[in-house]
Amino acid sequence: DVRIFAVGATALRVHLSFDGPDVVSLRVADTAGVPIASVGAVIARPVATEQLRAGAGSDWSRDVLFGLEWTEVALSQPVSTPVIPAIPVVQSAADVTALAVSGSTEGAATADLTARAGGAGAQELTAWTLSLVQAWLTEPALEESRLVVVTPSPADPAVAAVWGLVRTAQAEHPDRFVLVATDDRDTARQALPGILASGEPQLALREKAVLVPRLVRAVSAGGADAGRELDREGTVLITGGTGALGALVARHVIQTHGVRNVVLVSRRGEQAPGAVELRDELTALGANVRVAACDVADREAMAALLASVPAGAPLTGVVHTAGVIDDGVVTALNPERLDTVFRPKVDAALVLDELTRDLDLSAFVLYSSAAGTFGSPGQGNYAAANAFLDALAQRRRAAGLPATSVAWGGWAESSGMTAHLGASDLQRMSRGGGVELTREEGLEVFDRAWRDPAPVLVAAKLDFMTLQAQAAAGSVHSLLRGLITTRRQTTQPQRPAGPRLAEQLAATSPARQEEFLLDVVRREVAATLGHASGGQVDADQGFSDIGFDSLLAVELRNKLTELTTLRLPATLVFDHPTPRRLARFLLEELRPESNGTHDVAGREDEFRRMLATTPMARFEELGLMHTLMALLDEQGSDAAGTAAVAEQQQDSTSLIREMGVDDLIARAMKETRNQ
């Protein structure tokens, strides 16, 4: 019983009536209450996972495996324009501070890594970039400006690490950073106005063409370029082998690929929890399994381990799953925290790359993360390390060596690197459009990936309905713009679905404005924490007491920035530590000018009374006594320094009553600054 009464609405209000445990009826109207449609009954029945898999068919992985493709776009200003904009260049944190003091940012500045990147290692280059990013974010005068980070091609692993870090800075602080890859600094400077106007966060300039990265579905592997099969009689070495993901790979290569010799490497070896049981389990499957304690980043130790692999079962496969996390927002990172993550990921991969170059490998698989591709709030160091792995795989392939870097999205399988994630962390990931891979899906993707001719693949299960909604709202990640499209409106354009927050506030009576904004803040706090409604949020409880950390604080700031269109500081939650105080701050920032003017005029008598009745001792505490006395002298006061305190206060009270409040405050502040 579906009926359509009108068409062309761009926003709907839907009333649901539950007529049974699995039956819902609908009444649909537009925002003005005009009936649009009705549905007599929608019947919902449970569907088993097996039915979904069968319906998806064998091509389900087409929405899981992706490659990165650079697509040409046109800028509003041609790259070849001869005028070079006077946009300042910063090369150190001190330069950033000086720029902030000067106030001459022109809305942007550049950080040029093209010369520095040549001989610098990944950690050195990333640490230098981190210092610039942190300096940029801590200068209030630069809150309205963007830092354009100019680098050589991110095909260089060290440069790729910088891109991973800055991508995370972009995720944490939208519209504050732009990445540009170029081999010609002058071309980049000429293109800066068009780059800044494009709204693209990542671009590459190649022979006067402008390219942007987009995720595309990977072409199915096959044919002569497909990877070789694993050698059943050879040895497969798995780093992080006693961890959850390493153990999954070990079982898989034994059971599915028939590999008879496996070396599981971890820092603790058989002392790792469950390592002995895992060895015995795998041995029972018919394989020769060795658990070795070794720091893979230690070249000498790793060379000795490889030398111990028997000649009768030579090393034919490497799977690098090892990794350590040390999560923190970009402003909380430091070189030591970079090293914590880089050593087991980056340094170990370089050792494996060097020591296996002369071996006849059929697979060299690096477990990377989609954090390096997209940027991941709270994981700048981890994103940098994984972006390095992706570029390393590209470099090996270019040299004719086997290599595949799989940039994984989320796994449902808990591991040492994901066990710390709480419910709010998982909900945040799902809000971004990601869905966790099951172990079966992950292992099937693993097999497809290392056989694929592409050196880097993103393995991420996406929720396209969520991403479609983000695209409609204009908030979908730039890398996904090629996969997600919005439908073209065919009806007469209408007013947006709802008024902007400032308009709603202006339409609210002054007496209810604070309550209105408090409801908004509590709703967004609840969504950030994964609560069902704002009613679960205590308006006067501290953010730190209800589960907020620096990462959630950044997420809430970004949501409120989008709602209010204000440029809000990263320290917003810490400066206004309860929902009510935050709402009051937003009220002051959003309050219509007419209301503000009315309030000042209406409270002038109150200001006069407060100033006139303030004890002189209080003016002395605030350092304003000298200012007030100077003002008295200007008015021709003949009050002597030896006059009684009561007479001084009476004279100053008379003066305050004669002067306008605006004049008094302005002159007092000016005199105070000049002292």
XYZ file of C-alpha atoms in Angstrom:
675
model
C 0.000 0.000 0.000
C 2.535 2.570 -1.220
C 1.161 5.961 -2.254
C 2.909 9.028 -3.674
C 1.230 12.416 -3.153
C 3.927 14.888 -4.241
C 7.446 14.997 -5.702
C 10.419 17.348 -5.616
C 11.082 17.490 -1.859
C 14.769 17.509 -0.899
C 14.196 16.830 2.797
C 11.673 14.529 4.456
C 10.143 14.021 7.852
C 9.164 10.378 8.351
C 6.778 9.106 11.014
C 7.156 5.423 11.859
C 4.400 3.310 13.379
C 5.392 -0.118 14.662
C 2.482 -2.446 13.955
C 4.199 -5.612 15.126
C 7.648 -7.075 15.819
C 8.602 -6.942 12.135
C 6.090 -4.550 10.518
C 6.433 -0.772 10.203
C 4.120 1.718 8.475
C 5.362 5.093 7.262
C 3.934 8.575 6.761
C 6.211 10.949 4.871
C 5.970 14.745 4.673
C 8.272 17.592 3.691
C 9.643 20.045 6.251
C 6.513 22.196 5.935
C 4.244 19.248 6.749
C 2.926 18.713 3.196
C 2.218 14.963 2.654
C 4.675 13.342 0.254
C 4.046 9.603 0.547
C 2.738 6.810 2.739
C 3.609 3.121 3.047
C 1.085 0.773 4.569
C 3.581 -1.888 5.670
C 7.307 -2.530 5.489
C 8.079 -6.080 6.595
C 11.587 -6.828 7.911
C 12.963 -10.352 8.181
C 16.418 -11.494 9.320
C 18.959 -12.484 6.659
C 21.842 -14.823 7.386
C 25.415 -13.859 6.518
C 25.612 -16.859 4.195
C 22.678 -15.509 2.176
C 24.397 -12.150 1.787
C 27.622 -13.798 0.674
C 25.751 -15.955 -1.834
C 23.914 -12.932 -3.175
C 27.147 -10.985 -3.561
C 28.679 -13.791 -5.606
C 32.376 -14.404 -6.178
C 33.068 -10.772 -7.034
C 32.516 -9.469 -3.495
C 36.150 -8.390 -3.197
C 35.696 -5.724 -5.905
C 34.478 -3.479 -3.086
C 37.429 -4.407 -0.866
C 40.592 -4.177 -2.992
C 41.536 -0.770 -4.345
C 44.441 0.945 -6.008
C 45.510 4.590 -5.971
C 45.273 6.405 -9.288
C 46.389 9.969 -10.068
C 43.764 11.810 -12.120
C 44.286 15.078 -13.980
C 42.216 18.084 -12.918
C 42.046 21.689 -14.047
C 42.874 24.564 -11.719
C 41.149 27.913 -11.818
C 44.453 29.588 -12.668
C 46.823 28.098 -15.283
C 50.046 26.640 -13.947
C 51.994 28.544 -16.598
C 51.041 32.013 -15.345
C 54.199 34.134 -15.087
C 53.233 35.902 -11.864
C 54.753 34.265 -8.777
C 52.642 35.015 -5.690
C 54.416 36.456 -2.657
C 53.502 33.587 -0.356
C 55.998 33.252 2.504
C 58.201 30.184 2.948
C 58.909 28.624 6.354
C 61.771 26.218 7.006
C 61.670 25.925 10.798
C 59.445 26.348 13.827
C 61.168 29.691 14.428
C 60.118 30.815 10.942
C 56.523 29.931 11.776
C 56.660 31.950 14.985
C 58.160 34.930 13.161
C 55.472 34.694 10.497
C 52.735 34.666 13.124
C 54.213 37.737 14.805
C 54.507 39.597 11.493
C 50.866 38.936 10.601
C 51.693 38.780 6.875
C 50.592 35.253 5.987
C 48.402 36.113 2.968
C 46.256 33.183 4.104
C 48.956 30.590 3.383
C 52.624 29.716 3.633
C 54.762 26.988 2.118
C 57.145 24.483 3.675
C 59.529 23.354 0.949
C 61.028 19.880 1.387
C 62.295 19.473 -2.176
C 65.912 20.290 -1.298
C 65.935 18.725 2.172
C 64.439 15.387 1.052
C 67.447 14.339 -1.036
C 69.740 12.884 1.613
C 67.506 12.750 4.675
C 66.273 9.502 6.187
C 62.599 8.845 6.753
C 62.620 9.528 10.472
C 64.729 12.685 10.167
C 62.529 14.118 7.429
C 59.316 13.181 9.245
C 60.550 14.663 12.525
C 61.454 17.932 10.780
C 58.000 18.091 9.179
C 56.391 17.275 12.524
C 58.094 20.274 14.126
C 56.687 22.567 11.418
C 53.191 21.088 11.666
C 53.149 21.459 15.440
C 54.426 25.041 15.269
C 51.750 25.883 12.691
C 48.983 24.467 14.876
C 50.082 26.223 18.053
C 50.050 29.769 16.631
C 46.599 31.357 17.126
C 47.436 34.022 14.530
C 47.626 31.299 11.857
C 44.267 29.661 12.544
C 42.811 31.074 9.330
C 45.844 30.114 7.210
C 46.998 26.969 5.435
C 50.469 25.453 5.276
C 51.328 24.022 1.846
C 53.876 21.236 2.240
C 55.815 20.939 -1.028
C 57.775 17.711 -1.568
C 59.327 15.604 -4.312
C 57.343 12.579 -5.482
C 56.024 10.414 -2.612
C 57.364 7.410 -4.524
C 60.463 8.078 -2.396
C 59.794 6.121 0.841
C 61.127 8.910 3.090
C 58.874 11.462 1.379
C 55.958 9.015 1.574
C 56.389 8.942 5.356
C 55.976 12.738 5.407
C 52.787 12.387 3.371
C 51.426 9.847 5.867
C 52.085 12.244 8.739
C 50.561 15.275 6.991
C 47.528 13.253 5.874
C 46.848 12.608 9.551
C 47.316 16.305 10.337
C 44.736 17.008 7.622
C 42.324 14.526 9.205
C 42.753 16.066 12.651
C 42.738 19.682 11.461
C 40.673 20.043 8.283
C 41.600 22.794 5.841
C 44.887 23.636 7.576
C 47.359 21.684 5.401
C 47.850 20.971 1.697
C 50.272 18.414 0.207
C 51.899 19.145 -3.156
C 54.370 16.874 -4.959
C 56.576 18.462 -7.617
C 60.094 18.435 -9.005
C 59.883 22.120 -9.959
C 59.545 24.549 -7.059
C 58.881 27.554 -9.308
C 56.005 25.730 -10.981
C 54.561 24.911 -7.571
C 54.773 28.557 -6.459
C 53.074 29.746 -9.624
C 50.286 27.222 -9.157
C 49.656 28.024 -5.475
C 46.596 30.305 -5.980
C 44.869 27.630 -8.069
C 45.944 24.895 -5.650
C 44.525 26.760 -2.667
C 41.303 27.561 -4.521
C 40.794 23.952 -5.669
C 39.913 22.614 -2.230
C 42.011 19.511 -2.950
C 44.168 18.483 0.037
C 46.692 16.474 -2.047
C 48.043 17.259 -5.514
C 50.957 16.456 -7.824
C 52.383 18.733 -10.533
C 53.895 16.918 -13.505
C 54.894 18.687 -16.724
C 52.334 21.469 -16.151
C 49.578 18.931 -15.468
C 47.833 18.873 -12.091
C 46.946 15.445 -10.701
C 44.962 14.387 -7.652
C 44.855 10.925 -6.028
C 41.680 8.862 -6.201
C 40.900 5.354 -5.009
C 39.849 2.994 -7.817
C 38.730 -0.618 -7.767
C 41.635 -2.975 -8.387
C 41.611 -5.053 -11.564
C 41.398 -8.763 -10.789
C 44.760 -10.507 -10.779
C 45.549 -13.046 -13.413
C 47.571 -13.757 -16.539
C 51.315 -13.689 -16.944
C 51.798 -10.816 -14.488
C 50.157 -12.634 -11.592
C 52.413 -13.606 -8.693
C 53.940 -17.040 -8.411
C 52.590 -19.693 -6.099
C 54.315 -20.215 -2.773
C 56.940 -22.958 -2.852
C 55.598 -25.822 -0.759
C 59.090 -27.061 0.102
C 60.569 -23.622 0.748
C 60.457 -21.591 3.951
C 58.104 -18.702 4.674
C 59.302 -16.202 7.280
C 56.623 -14.232 9.132
C 57.557 -11.266 11.309
C 55.206 -10.574 14.186
C 54.558 -14.287 13.765
C 53.309 -14.918 17.302
C 50.761 -12.123 17.091
C 47.140 -12.519 16.024
C 47.613 -11.544 12.364
C 50.924 -13.390 12.031
C 49.339 -16.553 13.426
C 46.461 -16.252 10.924
C 48.933 -16.014 8.034
C 50.923 -18.975 9.338
C 47.868 -21.229 9.544
C 46.748 -20.046 6.120
C 49.988 -20.716 4.235
C 50.184 -24.175 5.814
C 46.565 -25.230 5.332
C 45.752 -23.473 2.047
C 49.099 -23.317 0.263
C 50.681 -26.463 1.688
C 53.855 -24.746 2.889
C 55.888 -27.194 4.931
C 58.417 -24.854 6.609
C 57.564 -21.723 8.580
C 59.691 -19.424 10.755
C 57.746 -17.215 13.149
C 59.798 -14.218 14.283
C 58.988 -11.960 17.205
C 60.974 -10.000 19.740
C 60.161 -12.432 22.545
C 60.117 -15.646 20.543
C 58.793 -18.597 22.532
C 58.437 -16.327 25.574
C 55.565 -14.503 23.883
C 52.098 -15.402 25.243
C 50.700 -18.447 23.406
C 53.823 -18.893 21.248
C 54.542 -22.488 22.294
C 50.891 -23.498 21.884
C 50.830 -21.906 18.426
C 53.987 -23.766 17.402
C 52.537 -27.072 18.555
C 49.223 -26.379 16.780
C 50.955 -25.593 13.487
C 53.274 -28.547 13.814
C 50.235 -30.795 14.189
C 49.120 -29.538 10.761
C 52.189 -31.209 9.263
C 54.654 -28.308 9.044
C 58.133 -27.729 10.429
C 57.615 -24.678 12.607
C 60.316 -22.644 14.316
C 59.666 -19.745 16.686
C 62.645 -17.389 16.797
C 63.347 -14.438 19.092
C 64.876 -11.664 17.003
C 64.726 -7.911 16.593
C 64.143 -7.736 12.848
C 65.460 -4.164 12.789
C 68.830 -5.451 14.034
C 70.661 -6.197 10.787
C 73.292 -8.516 12.286
C 70.750 -10.532 14.248
C 68.486 -10.843 11.234
C 71.368 -11.851 8.954
C 72.261 -14.616 11.403
C 68.673 -15.831 11.469
C 68.440 -15.958 7.671
C 71.757 -17.798 7.522
C 70.265 -20.491 9.747
C 67.503 -21.320 7.246
C 68.420 -24.786 5.869
C 69.610 -24.981 2.274
C 67.148 -27.822 1.658
C 64.254 -25.462 2.449
C 65.469 -22.037 1.290
C 63.642 -18.865 2.104
C 61.020 -18.295 -0.602
C 58.482 -16.054 1.107
C 58.472 -13.115 3.545
C 55.403 -11.673 5.263
C 56.119 -8.620 7.434
C 53.219 -8.167 9.886
C 55.233 -6.794 12.819
C 54.341 -3.407 14.220
C 53.944 -1.352 17.372
C 51.575 1.544 18.013
C 52.058 4.633 20.157
C 48.901 6.592 19.442
C 48.593 10.313 20.017
C 47.336 13.382 18.184
C 49.870 15.203 16.022
C 50.493 17.928 18.583
C 51.440 15.281 21.185
C 54.016 13.418 19.064
C 57.796 13.786 19.277
C 60.840 12.140 17.628
C 60.967 9.442 20.299
C 57.390 8.410 19.586
C 58.200 8.336 15.888
C 61.095 5.968 16.603
C 58.870 3.685 18.699
C 56.686 3.008 15.649
C 59.325 3.312 12.911
C 61.767 0.733 14.260
C 59.572 -2.401 14.021
C 57.859 -1.198 10.807
C 60.289 0.897 8.775
C 63.730 -0.168 10.001
C 62.756 -3.841 9.971
C 61.361 -3.591 6.435
C 64.598 -1.987 5.207
C 66.626 -4.822 6.747
C 64.380 -7.448 5.137
C 64.596 -5.621 1.811
C 68.389 -5.510 1.893
C 69.034 -9.050 3.120
C 66.627 -10.797 0.715
C 67.444 -8.968 -2.524
C 69.609 -11.826 -3.812
C 67.177 -14.577 -2.840
C 64.650 -16.213 -5.178
C 61.481 -15.102 -3.415
C 57.999 -15.749 -4.734
C 56.374 -13.352 -2.241
C 57.504 -10.330 -0.238
C 54.384 -9.045 1.504
C 54.325 -5.960 3.733
C 51.391 -5.521 6.106
C 50.673 -1.817 5.822
C 47.628 0.148 6.963
C 45.032 2.335 5.285
C 46.048 4.894 7.922
C 49.015 5.718 5.717
C 46.773 6.229 2.678
C 43.940 8.213 4.254
C 45.528 9.605 7.382
C 44.195 8.452 10.733
C 43.370 10.819 13.605
C 45.581 10.026 16.575
C 47.994 7.900 14.547
C 50.325 10.303 12.750
C 53.456 8.252 13.490
C 51.753 4.991 12.502
C 50.412 6.534 9.273
C 53.897 7.782 8.384
C 55.481 4.364 8.945
C 52.899 2.570 6.844
C 53.086 5.073 3.996
C 56.821 4.306 3.958
C 56.070 0.589 3.478
C 53.829 1.346 0.492
C 56.572 3.317 -1.227
C 59.156 0.652 -0.400
C 57.049 -1.943 -2.206
C 56.881 0.353 -5.233
C 60.654 0.766 -5.185
C 61.230 -2.982 -5.044
C 58.830 -3.618 -7.936
C 60.582 -0.926 -9.990
C 63.839 -2.845 -9.375
C 62.285 -6.073 -10.631
C 61.879 -7.612 -7.178
C 58.714 -9.179 -5.758
C 56.838 -6.912 -3.359
C 53.262 -6.224 -2.308
C 52.202 -3.748 0.332
C 48.650 -4.329 1.556
C 47.210 -1.229 3.223
C 44.678 -2.923 5.455
C 41.517 -1.369 6.806
C 40.015 -2.749 9.998
C 40.038 -6.438 10.919
C 37.440 -8.005 13.188
C 40.301 -10.186 14.453
C 41.701 -8.510 17.562
C 45.469 -8.112 17.628
C 48.079 -6.548 19.857
C 47.666 -3.325 17.876
C 43.862 -3.205 18.095
C 43.066 -4.775 21.467
C 43.232 -1.329 23.127
C 40.417 0.072 20.997
C 37.239 0.803 22.896
C 33.629 1.045 21.740
C 33.966 4.748 20.909
C 37.068 4.032 18.791
C 35.254 1.364 16.783
C 32.191 3.583 16.364
C 34.410 6.402 15.121
C 35.911 4.073 12.519
C 32.480 2.940 11.353
C 31.269 6.548 11.086
C 34.114 7.079 8.656
C 32.600 4.473 6.317
C 34.788 1.492 7.185
C 33.583 -2.030 7.947
C 35.738 -4.658 9.623
C 36.975 -7.624 7.598
C 36.339 -11.097 8.964
C 39.306 -13.445 9.103
C 37.968 -15.424 6.139
C 37.581 -12.283 4.063
C 40.979 -10.993 5.111
C 42.784 -14.186 4.143
C 41.044 -14.320 0.766
C 42.078 -10.721 0.163
C 45.625 -11.621 1.218
C 45.812 -14.285 -1.497
C 44.401 -11.962 -4.162
C 46.697 -9.109 -3.159
C 50.115 -10.763 -3.194
C 49.361 -12.321 -6.592
C 48.271 -8.976 -8.048
C 50.661 -7.108 -10.357
C 50.073 -3.853 -8.442
C 52.760 -3.183 -5.796
C 50.327 -1.412 -3.434
C 46.702 -2.266 -2.735
C 44.263 -0.843 -0.220
C 42.235 -3.631 1.386
C 39.305 -1.883 3.017
C 35.696 -2.982 3.299
C 33.594 0.119 2.714
C 30.074 1.001 3.788
C 28.909 2.712 0.616
C 25.614 3.908 2.118
C 27.501 5.849 4.791
C 29.936 7.190 2.210
C 27.056 8.196 -0.081
C 25.552 10.234 2.752
C 28.929 11.864 3.377
C 29.231 12.697 -0.323
C 25.778 14.308 -0.307
C 26.852 16.407 2.674
C 30.145 17.324 0.984
C 32.263 15.640 3.652
C 33.460 12.454 1.935
C 37.239 11.920 1.915
C 38.913 13.315 -1.195
C 40.382 9.902 -2.095
C 36.864 8.467 -2.376
C 35.443 11.104 -4.706
C 35.965 8.844 -7.703
C 34.066 5.962 -6.094
C 31.197 7.939 -4.581
C 28.954 10.145 -6.665
C 25.890 12.150 -5.731
C 22.693 12.097 -7.750
C 21.950 15.162 -9.840
C 18.907 17.102 -8.652
C 16.196 17.013 -11.312
C 13.536 18.991 -9.445
C 13.318 22.704 -8.784
C 16.091 23.657 -6.338
C 14.729 24.199 -2.865
C 16.015 25.710 0.320
C 18.611 23.517 2.078
C 17.228 20.863 4.395
C 17.611 23.103 7.408
C 18.835 26.561 8.386
C 22.423 27.012 9.435
C 23.137 27.007 13.129
C 23.645 30.770 13.280
C 20.274 31.287 11.563
C 18.580 28.912 13.988
C 20.171 30.763 16.877
C 18.995 34.134 15.537
C 15.476 32.752 15.264
C 15.557 31.619 18.898
C 14.503 33.974 21.674
C 17.489 35.394 23.622
C 16.273 33.684 26.784
C 16.512 30.249 25.124
C 19.671 30.682 23.039
C 22.020 29.190 25.607
C 19.687 26.233 26.153
C 19.448 25.729 22.387
C 23.239 25.625 21.971
C 23.611 23.395 25.003
C 21.310 20.868 23.339
C 23.471 21.039 20.201
C 26.677 20.516 22.178
C 25.235 17.618 24.184
C 23.981 15.971 20.983
C 27.409 16.181 19.334
C 29.157 15.032 22.516
C 26.828 12.030 22.644
C 27.519 11.187 18.993
C 31.265 11.439 19.561
C 31.094 9.098 22.552
C 28.689 6.712 20.843
C 25.741 7.455 23.146
C 22.182 7.207 21.887
C 21.174 10.789 22.728
C 22.329 14.027 24.273
C 20.156 13.295 27.283
C 22.877 10.927 28.469
C 25.391 13.766 28.715
C 25.627 15.748 31.973
C 25.868 19.414 31.036
C 28.131 20.240 34.000
C 30.407 17.207 34.046
C 33.947 17.707 32.823
C 34.823 16.345 29.394
C 37.762 14.446 30.875
C 35.386 12.775 33.343
C 33.012 11.517 30.636
C 35.698 9.793 28.585
C 37.182 12.493 26.358
C 40.809 12.237 25.325
C 42.761 14.469 22.956
C 41.575 12.517 19.903
C 37.884 12.762 20.820
C 38.423 16.441 21.618
C 39.703 16.995 18.086
C 36.752 15.070 16.628
C 34.235 17.149 18.589
C 36.008 20.370 17.584
C 35.784 19.352 13.925
C 32.060 18.590 14.200
C 31.325 21.920 15.868
C 33.489 23.734 13.318
C 31.381 22.235 10.541
C 28.127 23.152 12.277
C 29.073 26.684 13.258
C 31.424 27.533 10.331
C 33.654 29.120 12.994
C 37.396 28.480 13.099
C 37.568 26.780 16.498
C 40.885 26.017 18.244
C 42.134 22.468 18.815
C 42.135 23.238 22.557
C 38.401 24.021 22.504
C 37.372 21.237 24.900
C 40.188 21.998 27.320
C 39.532 25.752 27.287
C 35.813 25.183 27.977
C 35.833 21.928 29.963
C 32.103 21.201 30.347
C 29.262 21.099 27.801
C 27.592 24.103 29.435
C 30.731 26.248 29.372
C 31.354 25.217 25.783
C 27.795 26.187 24.849
C 28.271 29.598 26.478
C 31.473 30.131 24.503
C 29.697 29.265 21.254
C 26.865 31.608 22.197
C 29.291 34.510 22.502
C 30.858 33.630 19.149
C 27.552 33.130 17.319
C 25.345 35.725 18.997
C 23.872 38.027 16.325
C 25.432 41.501 16.286
C 22.116 43.173 16.963
C 21.700 41.192 20.174
C 25.244 41.993 21.221
C 24.778 45.732 20.609
C 21.509 45.719 22.488
C 23.096 43.904 25.415
C 25.978 46.385 25.676
C 23.670 49.385 25.504
C 21.256 47.873 27.963
C 23.969 47.035 30.479
C 25.880 50.353 30.346
C 24.395 51.526 33.643
C 25.394 48.213 35.173
C 28.965 48.642 33.897
C 29.073 52.158 35.322
C 27.823 50.963 38.701
C 30.319 48.092 38.844
C 33.248 50.346 37.923
C 32.145 53.110 40.295
C 31.769 50.814 43.291
C 34.988 48.843 42.781
C 37.405 49.397 45.726
C 40.601 51.240 44.851
C 42.620 48.299 46.163
C 41.184 46.176 43.351
C 42.400 48.667 40.734
C 45.843 48.428 42.336
C 45.792 44.602 42.139
C 44.896 44.770 38.439
C 47.620 47.312 37.684
C 45.069 49.933 36.620
C 45.688 52.540 39.347
C 48.319 54.345 37.277
C 45.973 54.415 34.292
C 43.083 55.819 36.287
C 45.272 58.477 37.897
C 46.563 59.485 34.469
C 42.996 59.811 33.235
C 42.190 61.988 36.255
C 45.129 64.249 35.447
C 43.950 64.582 31.821
C 40.578 65.822 33.077
C 42.276 68.563 35.072
C 41.852 66.850 38.398
C 43.755 68.581 41.165
C 43.658 65.589 43.449
C 46.961 65.512 45.288
C 48.906 62.378 45.953
C 48.401 62.944 49.641
C 44.610 63.218 49.413
C 42.532 60.779 51.350
C 41.613 57.489 49.711
C 37.933 58.335 50.046
C 38.391 61.599 48.139
C 40.337 59.818 45.377
C 37.593 57.268 45.018
C 34.928 59.967 44.921
C 36.795 61.846 42.168
C 37.399 58.677 40.151
C 33.754 57.720 40.523
C 32.697 61.094 39.151
C 35.106 60.705 36.234
C 33.839 57.219 35.433
C 30.281 58.502 35.378
C 31.196 61.258 32.950
C 33.084 59.063 30.454
C 31.554 56.581 28.054
C 32.162 52.950 28.935
C 33.706 52.173 25.547
C 36.119 55.103 25.878
C 37.103 54.214 29.400
C 37.851 50.574 28.613
C 39.706 51.364 25.389
C 41.889 54.006 27.037
C 42.531 51.870 30.091
C 43.690 48.946 27.948
C 45.892 51.246 25.861
C 47.541 52.754 28.926
C 48.047 49.303 30.473
C 49.815 48.024 27.336
C 52.091 51.067 27.343
C 53.260 50.533 30.927
